[in-house]
Amino acid sequence: MRAELAHVDCWIFDLDNTLYPAKADLFALIDVKMGEFIQGLLGCDPDVAKATQKRYFMEHGTTLSGLMHHHGIEPRAFLDYVHDISMDRLEVDEALNAYITALTGRRLIFTNGDAAYAGRVLDKLGLSGAFELIHDIHACQYVPKPDPSGYAELCRVHGVNPTRAAFFEDMARNLKPAKAIGMTTIWVNNGSEAGNHEHHPDFIDFETDHLTPFLADIIGERP
């Protein structure tokens, strides 16, 4: 294992656009469902719904957080609705899966989605059973990344020493709180919408456009 990561015994992965390529564009399907939900909630047209959704995402970390803040919605009903999508765009990446399961130590998911949705994604990717646990938006009390509270709660509840953890994430701004508590940070810069928002090298230790060769390099093999 490369020396810079030899201390790591806990590997933490974001879910969407990190464990699968951003070009799969699963969020396009979720965006449609979000638009429908917002139109029904506000009685507005599709253009206003889309603008509202994007604004809440940028200002609050997730559309859900914005809707809770401004409109007091019930989060589970929203999550159940917007995550009711097909997973057919996802494919198993045998090489990536092999490298993930070859990582020694703990493997965790930290997502702004919920565990039920994350479980469906992992199943479609062939990664069911590859991770010890899913730290989701419910566990974060609906306060999403990049708010520091979710990172602290992950470490506290699950006994993670952040100075011995590595965090993989496609949204650069979500790495800042991880770096602040001592995690090694890896930006998966693969074309996610707004993925480079608030990007700064001070809180990004490594950058890659695809997990497979990066993990191969960690383990000391090439795909």
PDB file of C-alpha atoms in Angstrom:
ATOM      1  CA  MET A   1       0.000   0.000   0.000  1.00  0.00           C
ATOM      2  CA  ARG A   2       1.266   3.493  -0.863  1.00  0.00           C
ATOM      3  CA  ALA A   3       2.953   5.123   2.116  1.00  0.00           C
ATOM      4  CA  GLU A   4       0.662   8.178   2.306  1.00  0.00           C
ATOM      5  CA  LEU A   5      -2.324   5.933   3.061  1.00  0.00           C
ATOM      6  CA  ALA A   6      -0.651   3.178   5.057  1.00  0.00           C
ATOM      7  CA  HIS A   7      -2.104   4.581   8.307  1.00  0.00           C
ATOM      8  CA  VAL A   8      -5.719   4.275   7.120  1.00  0.00           C
ATOM      9  CA  ASP A   9      -7.842   1.557   8.702  1.00  0.00           C
ATOM     10  CA  CYS A  10     -11.285   2.992   7.881  1.00  0.00           C
ATOM     11  CA  TRP A  11     -12.374   3.704   4.299  1.00  0.00           C
ATOM     12  CA  ILE A  12     -15.421   5.963   4.004  1.00  0.00           C
ATOM     13  CA  PHE A  13     -17.197   6.376   0.672  1.00  0.00           C
ATOM     14  CA  ASP A  14     -19.850   8.739  -0.530  1.00  0.00           C
ATOM     15  CA  LEU A  15     -22.460   6.908  -2.626  1.00  0.00           C
ATOM     16  CA  ASP A  16     -23.837   8.749  -5.663  1.00  0.00           C
ATOM     17  CA  ASN A  17     -21.388   9.677  -8.418  1.00  0.00           C
ATOM     18  CA  THR A  18     -18.580   8.209  -6.320  1.00  0.00           C
ATOM     19  CA  LEU A  19     -19.186   4.453  -6.406  1.00  0.00           C
ATOM     20  CA  TYR A  20     -20.490   4.748  -9.950  1.00  0.00           C
ATOM     21  CA  PRO A  21     -19.599   7.200 -12.768  1.00  0.00           C
ATOM     22  CA  ALA A  22     -21.355  10.558 -12.869  1.00  0.00           C
ATOM     23  CA  LYS A  23     -22.167   9.860 -16.535  1.00  0.00           C
ATOM     24  CA  ALA A  24     -24.731   7.299 -15.345  1.00  0.00           C
ATOM     25  CA  ASP A  25     -26.698  10.431 -14.395  1.00  0.00           C
ATOM     26  CA  LEU A  26     -28.976   8.753 -11.890  1.00  0.00           C
ATOM     27  CA  PHE A  27     -29.646  12.210 -10.516  1.00  0.00           C
ATOM     28  CA  ALA A  28     -31.475  13.122 -13.727  1.00  0.00           C
ATOM     29  CA  LEU A  29     -34.179  10.658 -12.721  1.00  0.00           C
ATOM     30  CA  ILE A  30     -34.197  11.946  -9.154  1.00  0.00           C
ATOM     31  CA  ASP A  31     -34.378  15.528 -10.447  1.00  0.00           C
ATOM     32  CA  VAL A  32     -37.576  14.682 -12.335  1.00  0.00           C
ATOM     33  CA  LYS A  33     -39.133  13.282  -9.176  1.00  0.00           C
ATOM     34  CA  MET A  34     -37.994  16.287  -7.146  1.00  0.00           C
ATOM     35  CA  GLY A  35     -39.527  18.610  -9.702  1.00  0.00           C
ATOM     36  CA  GLU A  36     -42.824  16.759  -9.500  1.00  0.00           C
ATOM     37  CA  PHE A  37     -42.782  16.918  -5.702  1.00  0.00           C
ATOM     38  CA  ILE A  38     -42.017  20.649  -5.642  1.00  0.00           C
ATOM     39  CA  GLN A  39     -44.666  21.418  -8.253  1.00  0.00           C
ATOM     40  CA  GLY A  40     -47.236  19.607  -6.128  1.00  0.00           C
ATOM     41  CA  LEU A  41     -46.053  21.303  -2.954  1.00  0.00           C
ATOM     42  CA  LEU A  42     -45.879  24.857  -4.290  1.00  0.00           C
ATOM     43  CA  GLY A  43     -48.405  24.688  -7.108  1.00  0.00           C
ATOM     44  CA  CYS A  44     -45.814  26.097  -9.495  1.00  0.00           C
ATOM     45  CA  ASP A  45     -44.740  25.359 -13.061  1.00  0.00           C
ATOM     46  CA  PRO A  46     -41.786  23.069 -13.943  1.00  0.00           C
ATOM     47  CA  ASP A  47     -39.324  25.931 -14.515  1.00  0.00           C
ATOM     48  CA  VAL A  48     -39.963  27.448 -11.096  1.00  0.00           C
ATOM     49  CA  ALA A  49     -39.759  24.011  -9.493  1.00  0.00           C
ATOM     50  CA  LYS A  50     -36.387  23.316 -11.113  1.00  0.00           C
ATOM     51  CA  ALA A  51     -34.961  26.694 -10.104  1.00  0.00           C
ATOM     52  CA  THR A  52     -36.185  26.167  -6.543  1.00  0.00           C
ATOM     53  CA  GLN A  53     -34.687  22.701  -6.376  1.00  0.00           C
ATOM     54  CA  LYS A  54     -31.271  23.838  -7.619  1.00  0.00           C
ATOM     55  CA  ARG A  55     -31.235  26.879  -5.313  1.00  0.00           C
ATOM     56  CA  TYR A  56     -32.071  24.818  -2.254  1.00  0.00           C
ATOM     57  CA  PHE A  57     -29.389  22.279  -3.173  1.00  0.00           C
ATOM     58  CA  MET A  58     -26.677  24.933  -3.416  1.00  0.00           C
ATOM     59  CA  GLU A  59     -27.793  26.919  -0.362  1.00  0.00           C
ATOM     60  CA  HIS A  60     -28.664  24.064   2.005  1.00  0.00           C
ATOM     61  CA  GLY A  61     -26.564  21.073   0.853  1.00  0.00           C
ATOM     62  CA  THR A  62     -29.612  19.087  -0.271  1.00  0.00           C
ATOM     63  CA  THR A  63     -32.967  19.969  -1.790  1.00  0.00           C
ATOM     64  CA  LEU A  64     -34.572  18.167   1.143  1.00  0.00           C
ATOM     65  CA  SER A  65     -32.862  20.414   3.677  1.00  0.00           C
ATOM     66  CA  GLY A  66     -34.087  23.494   1.833  1.00  0.00           C
ATOM     67  CA  LEU A  67     -37.644  22.180   1.660  1.00  0.00           C
ATOM     68  CA  MET A  68     -37.604  21.381   5.375  1.00  0.00           C
ATOM     69  CA  HIS A  69     -36.209  24.815   6.218  1.00  0.00           C
ATOM     70  CA  HIS A  70     -38.570  26.844   4.045  1.00  0.00           C
ATOM     71  CA  HIS A  71     -41.689  24.670   3.932  1.00  0.00           C
ATOM     72  CA  GLY A  72     -41.529  22.293   6.899  1.00  0.00           C
ATOM     73  CA  ILE A  73     -42.039  19.135   4.833  1.00  0.00           C
ATOM     74  CA  GLU A  74     -41.944  15.611   6.287  1.00  0.00           C
ATOM     75  CA  PRO A  75     -38.590  14.188   5.127  1.00  0.00           C
ATOM     76  CA  ARG A  76     -39.467  10.494   4.800  1.00  0.00           C
ATOM     77  CA  ALA A  77     -42.351  11.141   2.407  1.00  0.00           C
ATOM     78  CA  PHE A  78     -40.046  13.239   0.224  1.00  0.00           C
ATOM     79  CA  LEU A  79     -37.230  10.687   0.247  1.00  0.00           C
ATOM     80  CA  ASP A  80     -39.558   7.791  -0.537  1.00  0.00           C
ATOM     81  CA  TYR A  81     -41.024   9.708  -3.472  1.00  0.00           C
ATOM     82  CA  VAL A  82     -37.839  10.994  -5.124  1.00  0.00           C
ATOM     83  CA  HIS A  83     -35.919   7.731  -4.700  1.00  0.00           C
ATOM     84  CA  ASP A  84     -38.608   5.654  -6.393  1.00  0.00           C
ATOM     85  CA  ILE A  85     -36.584   5.366  -9.598  1.00  0.00           C
ATOM     86  CA  SER A  86     -35.192   2.659 -11.862  1.00  0.00           C
ATOM     87  CA  MET A  87     -31.605   1.514 -11.246  1.00  0.00           C
ATOM     88  CA  ASP A  88     -31.155   0.272 -14.822  1.00  0.00           C
ATOM     89  CA  ARG A  89     -28.538   2.939 -15.581  1.00  0.00           C
ATOM     90  CA  LEU A  90     -26.138   1.336 -13.112  1.00  0.00           C
ATOM     91  CA  GLU A  91     -23.771  -1.475 -14.022  1.00  0.00           C
ATOM     92  CA  VAL A  92     -21.517  -3.785 -12.039  1.00  0.00           C
ATOM     93  CA  ASP A  93     -17.836  -2.826 -12.252  1.00  0.00           C
ATOM     94  CA  GLU A  94     -16.082  -6.056 -11.331  1.00  0.00           C
ATOM     95  CA  ALA A  95     -12.620  -4.483 -11.159  1.00  0.00           C
ATOM     96  CA  LEU A  96     -13.745  -1.640  -8.900  1.00  0.00           C
ATOM     97  CA  ASN A  97     -15.657  -4.021  -6.646  1.00  0.00           C
ATOM     98  CA  ALA A  98     -12.597  -6.238  -6.298  1.00  0.00           C
ATOM     99  CA  TYR A  99     -10.427  -3.317  -5.230  1.00  0.00           C
ATOM    100  CA  ILE A 100     -12.999  -2.022  -2.754  1.00  0.00           C
ATOM    101  CA  THR A 101     -13.314  -5.395  -1.062  1.00  0.00           C
ATOM    102  CA  ALA A 102      -9.521  -5.762  -1.029  1.00  0.00           C
ATOM    103  CA  LEU A 103      -9.116  -2.692   1.190  1.00  0.00           C
ATOM    104  CA  THR A 104      -8.018  -3.796   4.633  1.00  0.00           C
ATOM    105  CA  GLY A 105      -9.953  -2.370   7.559  1.00  0.00           C
ATOM    106  CA  ARG A 106     -13.465  -1.024   7.854  1.00  0.00           C
ATOM    107  CA  ARG A 107     -15.516   0.144   4.850  1.00  0.00           C
ATOM    108  CA  LEU A 108     -18.407   2.576   5.425  1.00  0.00           C
ATOM    109  CA  ILE A 109     -20.899   4.595   3.359  1.00  0.00           C
ATOM    110  CA  PHE A 110     -21.614   8.238   4.245  1.00  0.00           C
ATOM    111  CA  THR A 111     -24.411   9.634   2.078  1.00  0.00           C
ATOM    112  CA  ASN A 112     -26.884  12.492   1.960  1.00  0.00           C
ATOM    113  CA  GLY A 113     -29.407   9.945   0.695  1.00  0.00           C
ATOM    114  CA  ASP A 114     -31.172   7.408   2.879  1.00  0.00           C
ATOM    115  CA  ALA A 115     -30.193   3.848   3.685  1.00  0.00           C
ATOM    116  CA  ALA A 116     -33.061   2.246   1.785  1.00  0.00           C
ATOM    117  CA  TYR A 117     -32.069   3.984  -1.441  1.00  0.00           C
ATOM    118  CA  ALA A 118     -28.364   3.367  -0.810  1.00  0.00           C
ATOM    119  CA  GLY A 119     -29.079  -0.341  -0.342  1.00  0.00           C
ATOM    120  CA  ARG A 120     -30.774  -0.499  -3.748  1.00  0.00           C
ATOM    121  CA  VAL A 121     -27.825   1.253  -5.388  1.00  0.00           C
ATOM    122  CA  LEU A 122     -25.291  -1.052  -3.744  1.00  0.00           C
ATOM    123  CA  ASP A 123     -27.295  -4.104  -4.748  1.00  0.00           C
ATOM    124  CA  LYS A 124     -27.382  -2.989  -8.392  1.00  0.00           C
ATOM    125  CA  LEU A 125     -23.632  -2.292  -8.306  1.00  0.00           C
ATOM    126  CA  GLY A 126     -22.908  -5.744  -6.894  1.00  0.00           C
ATOM    127  CA  LEU A 127     -21.631  -4.239  -3.642  1.00  0.00           C
ATOM    128  CA  SER A 128     -24.204  -5.552  -1.195  1.00  0.00           C
ATOM    129  CA  GLY A 129     -22.263  -6.792   1.810  1.00  0.00           C
ATOM    130  CA  ALA A 130     -19.117  -4.850   0.889  1.00  0.00           C
ATOM    131  CA  PHE A 131     -19.728  -2.176   3.527  1.00  0.00           C
ATOM    132  CA  GLU A 132     -20.143  -2.449   7.263  1.00  0.00           C
ATOM    133  CA  LEU A 133     -22.783   0.267   7.540  1.00  0.00           C
ATOM    134  CA  ILE A 134     -24.540   3.180   5.850  1.00  0.00           C
ATOM    135  CA  HIS A 135     -24.458   6.517   7.673  1.00  0.00           C
ATOM    136  CA  ASP A 136     -27.379   8.290   6.010  1.00  0.00           C
ATOM    137  CA  ILE A 137     -29.403  11.477   6.159  1.00  0.00           C
ATOM    138  CA  HIS A 138     -31.663  10.060   8.893  1.00  0.00           C
ATOM    139  CA  ALA A 139     -28.628   9.366  11.083  1.00  0.00           C
ATOM    140  CA  CYS A 140     -27.514  12.964  10.482  1.00  0.00           C
ATOM    141  CA  GLN A 141     -30.863  14.278  11.755  1.00  0.00           C
ATOM    142  CA  TYR A 142     -31.516  15.580   8.215  1.00  0.00           C
ATOM    143  CA  VAL A 143     -28.580  17.968   8.386  1.00  0.00           C
ATOM    144  CA  PRO A 144     -26.602  17.103   5.231  1.00  0.00           C
ATOM    145  CA  LYS A 145     -22.967  17.218   4.267  1.00  0.00           C
ATOM    146  CA  PRO A 146     -21.048  19.515   4.346  1.00  0.00           C
ATOM    147  CA  ASP A 147     -22.365  20.450   7.801  1.00  0.00           C
ATOM    148  CA  PRO A 148     -19.703  19.233  10.277  1.00  0.00           C
ATOM    149  CA  SER A 149     -22.260  17.643  12.612  1.00  0.00           C
ATOM    150  CA  GLY A 150     -22.792  14.579  10.418  1.00  0.00           C
ATOM    151  CA  TYR A 151     -19.057  13.838  10.288  1.00  0.00           C
ATOM    152  CA  ALA A 152     -18.747  14.151  14.056  1.00  0.00           C
ATOM    153  CA  GLU A 153     -21.768  11.924  14.578  1.00  0.00           C
ATOM    154  CA  LEU A 154     -20.363   9.287  12.216  1.00  0.00           C
ATOM    155  CA  CYS A 155     -17.132   9.179  14.202  1.00  0.00           C
ATOM    156  CA  ARG A 156     -18.829   9.233  17.594  1.00  0.00           C
ATOM    157  CA  VAL A 157     -21.514   6.620  16.959  1.00  0.00           C
ATOM    158  CA  HIS A 158     -19.372   4.210  14.979  1.00  0.00           C
ATOM    159  CA  GLY A 159     -16.069   4.577  16.782  1.00  0.00           C
ATOM    160  CA  VAL A 160     -14.152   6.025  13.827  1.00  0.00           C
ATOM    161  CA  ASN A 161     -10.796   7.666  14.531  1.00  0.00           C
ATOM    162  CA  PRO A 162     -10.789  10.391  11.855  1.00  0.00           C
ATOM    163  CA  THR A 163      -6.989  10.582  11.772  1.00  0.00           C
ATOM    164  CA  ARG A 164      -6.977   6.960  10.566  1.00  0.00           C
ATOM    165  CA  ALA A 165      -9.821   7.372   8.072  1.00  0.00           C
ATOM    166  CA  ALA A 166      -9.943   8.212   4.359  1.00  0.00           C
ATOM    167  CA  PHE A 167     -13.000   9.818   2.773  1.00  0.00           C
ATOM    168  CA  PHE A 168     -13.886   9.534  -0.937  1.00  0.00           C
ATOM    169  CA  GLU A 169     -16.363  12.119  -2.253  1.00  0.00           C
ATOM    170  CA  ASP A 170     -17.372  13.612  -5.627  1.00  0.00           C
ATOM    171  CA  MET A 171     -18.498  16.980  -4.171  1.00  0.00           C
ATOM    172  CA  ALA A 172     -15.338  18.898  -3.306  1.00  0.00           C
ATOM    173  CA  ARG A 173     -17.004  21.074  -0.667  1.00  0.00           C
ATOM    174  CA  ASN A 174     -17.994  17.973   1.307  1.00  0.00           C
ATOM    175  CA  LEU A 175     -14.328  17.192   1.912  1.00  0.00           C
ATOM    176  CA  LYS A 176     -13.610  20.347   3.885  1.00  0.00           C
ATOM    177  CA  PRO A 177     -15.192  19.172   7.188  1.00  0.00           C
ATOM    178  CA  ALA A 178     -13.556  15.770   6.792  1.00  0.00           C
ATOM    179  CA  LYS A 179     -10.128  17.335   6.436  1.00  0.00           C
ATOM    180  CA  ALA A 180     -10.813  19.633   9.411  1.00  0.00           C
ATOM    181  CA  ILE A 181     -11.148  16.640  11.773  1.00  0.00           C
ATOM    182  CA  GLY A 182      -8.095  14.865  10.401  1.00  0.00           C
ATOM    183  CA  MET A 183      -9.404  12.586   7.665  1.00  0.00           C
ATOM    184  CA  THR A 184      -7.400  11.938   4.521  1.00  0.00           C
ATOM    185  CA  THR A 185      -9.516  13.278   1.663  1.00  0.00           C
ATOM    186  CA  ILE A 186      -9.889  12.038  -1.910  1.00  0.00           C
ATOM    187  CA  TRP A 187     -11.859  14.079  -4.430  1.00  0.00           C
ATOM    188  CA  VAL A 188     -13.452  11.909  -7.120  1.00  0.00           C
ATOM    189  CA  ASN A 189     -13.546  14.606  -9.785  1.00  0.00           C
ATOM    190  CA  ASN A 190     -15.577  12.791 -12.417  1.00  0.00           C
ATOM    191  CA  GLY A 191     -17.890  15.463 -13.771  1.00  0.00           C
ATOM    192  CA  SER A 192     -20.592  15.686 -11.106  1.00  0.00           C
ATOM    193  CA  GLU A 193     -22.809  18.751 -11.386  1.00  0.00           C
ATOM    194  CA  ALA A 194     -21.270  21.451  -9.174  1.00  0.00           C
ATOM    195  CA  GLY A 195     -18.661  18.916  -8.074  1.00  0.00           C
ATOM    196  CA  ASN A 196     -15.932  21.572  -8.061  1.00  0.00           C
ATOM    197  CA  HIS A 197     -18.022  24.134  -6.164  1.00  0.00           C
ATOM    198  CA  GLU A 198     -15.910  25.685  -3.372  1.00  0.00           C
ATOM    199  CA  HIS A 199     -12.989  23.468  -4.378  1.00  0.00           C
ATOM    200  CA  HIS A 200      -9.711  24.322  -2.648  1.00  0.00           C
ATOM    201  CA  PRO A 201      -6.451  22.337  -2.477  1.00  0.00           C
ATOM    202  CA  ASP A 202      -6.090  23.045   1.245  1.00  0.00           C
ATOM    203  CA  PHE A 203      -8.671  20.381   2.077  1.00  0.00           C
ATOM    204  CA  ILE A 204      -8.076  17.910  -0.766  1.00  0.00           C
ATOM    205  CA  ASP A 205      -5.221  15.459  -0.306  1.00  0.00           C
ATOM    206  CA  PHE A 206      -5.744  13.453  -3.491  1.00  0.00           C
ATOM    207  CA  GLU A 207      -7.744  13.847  -6.689  1.00  0.00           C
ATOM    208  CA  THR A 208      -8.831  11.197  -9.186  1.00  0.00           C
ATOM    209  CA  ASP A 209     -11.345  11.009 -12.016  1.00  0.00           C
ATOM    210  CA  HIS A 210     -12.085   7.325 -11.391  1.00  0.00           C
ATOM    211  CA  LEU A 211     -11.848   5.146  -8.317  1.00  0.00           C
ATOM    212  CA  THR A 212     -10.594   1.974  -9.994  1.00  0.00           C
ATOM    213  CA  PRO A 213      -7.032   3.035 -10.903  1.00  0.00           C
ATOM    214  CA  PHE A 214      -6.727   5.024  -7.687  1.00  0.00           C
ATOM    215  CA  LEU A 215      -7.642   2.058  -5.515  1.00  0.00           C
ATOM    216  CA  ALA A 216      -5.400  -0.177  -7.595  1.00  0.00           C
ATOM    217  CA  ASP A 217      -2.533   2.195  -6.845  1.00  0.00           C
ATOM    218  CA  ILE A 218      -3.360   2.144  -3.124  1.00  0.00           C
ATOM    219  CA  ILE A 219      -3.303  -1.619  -3.020  1.00  0.00           C
ATOM    220  CA  GLY A 220      -0.223  -1.808  -5.207  1.00  0.00           C
ATOM    221  CA  GLU A 221      -1.732  -3.284  -8.331  1.00  0.00           C
ATOM    222  CA  ARG A 222      -2.835  -1.975 -11.708  1.00  0.00           C
ATOM    223  CA  PRO A 223      -6.151  -2.940 -13.358  1.00  0.00           C
TER     224      PRO A 223
END
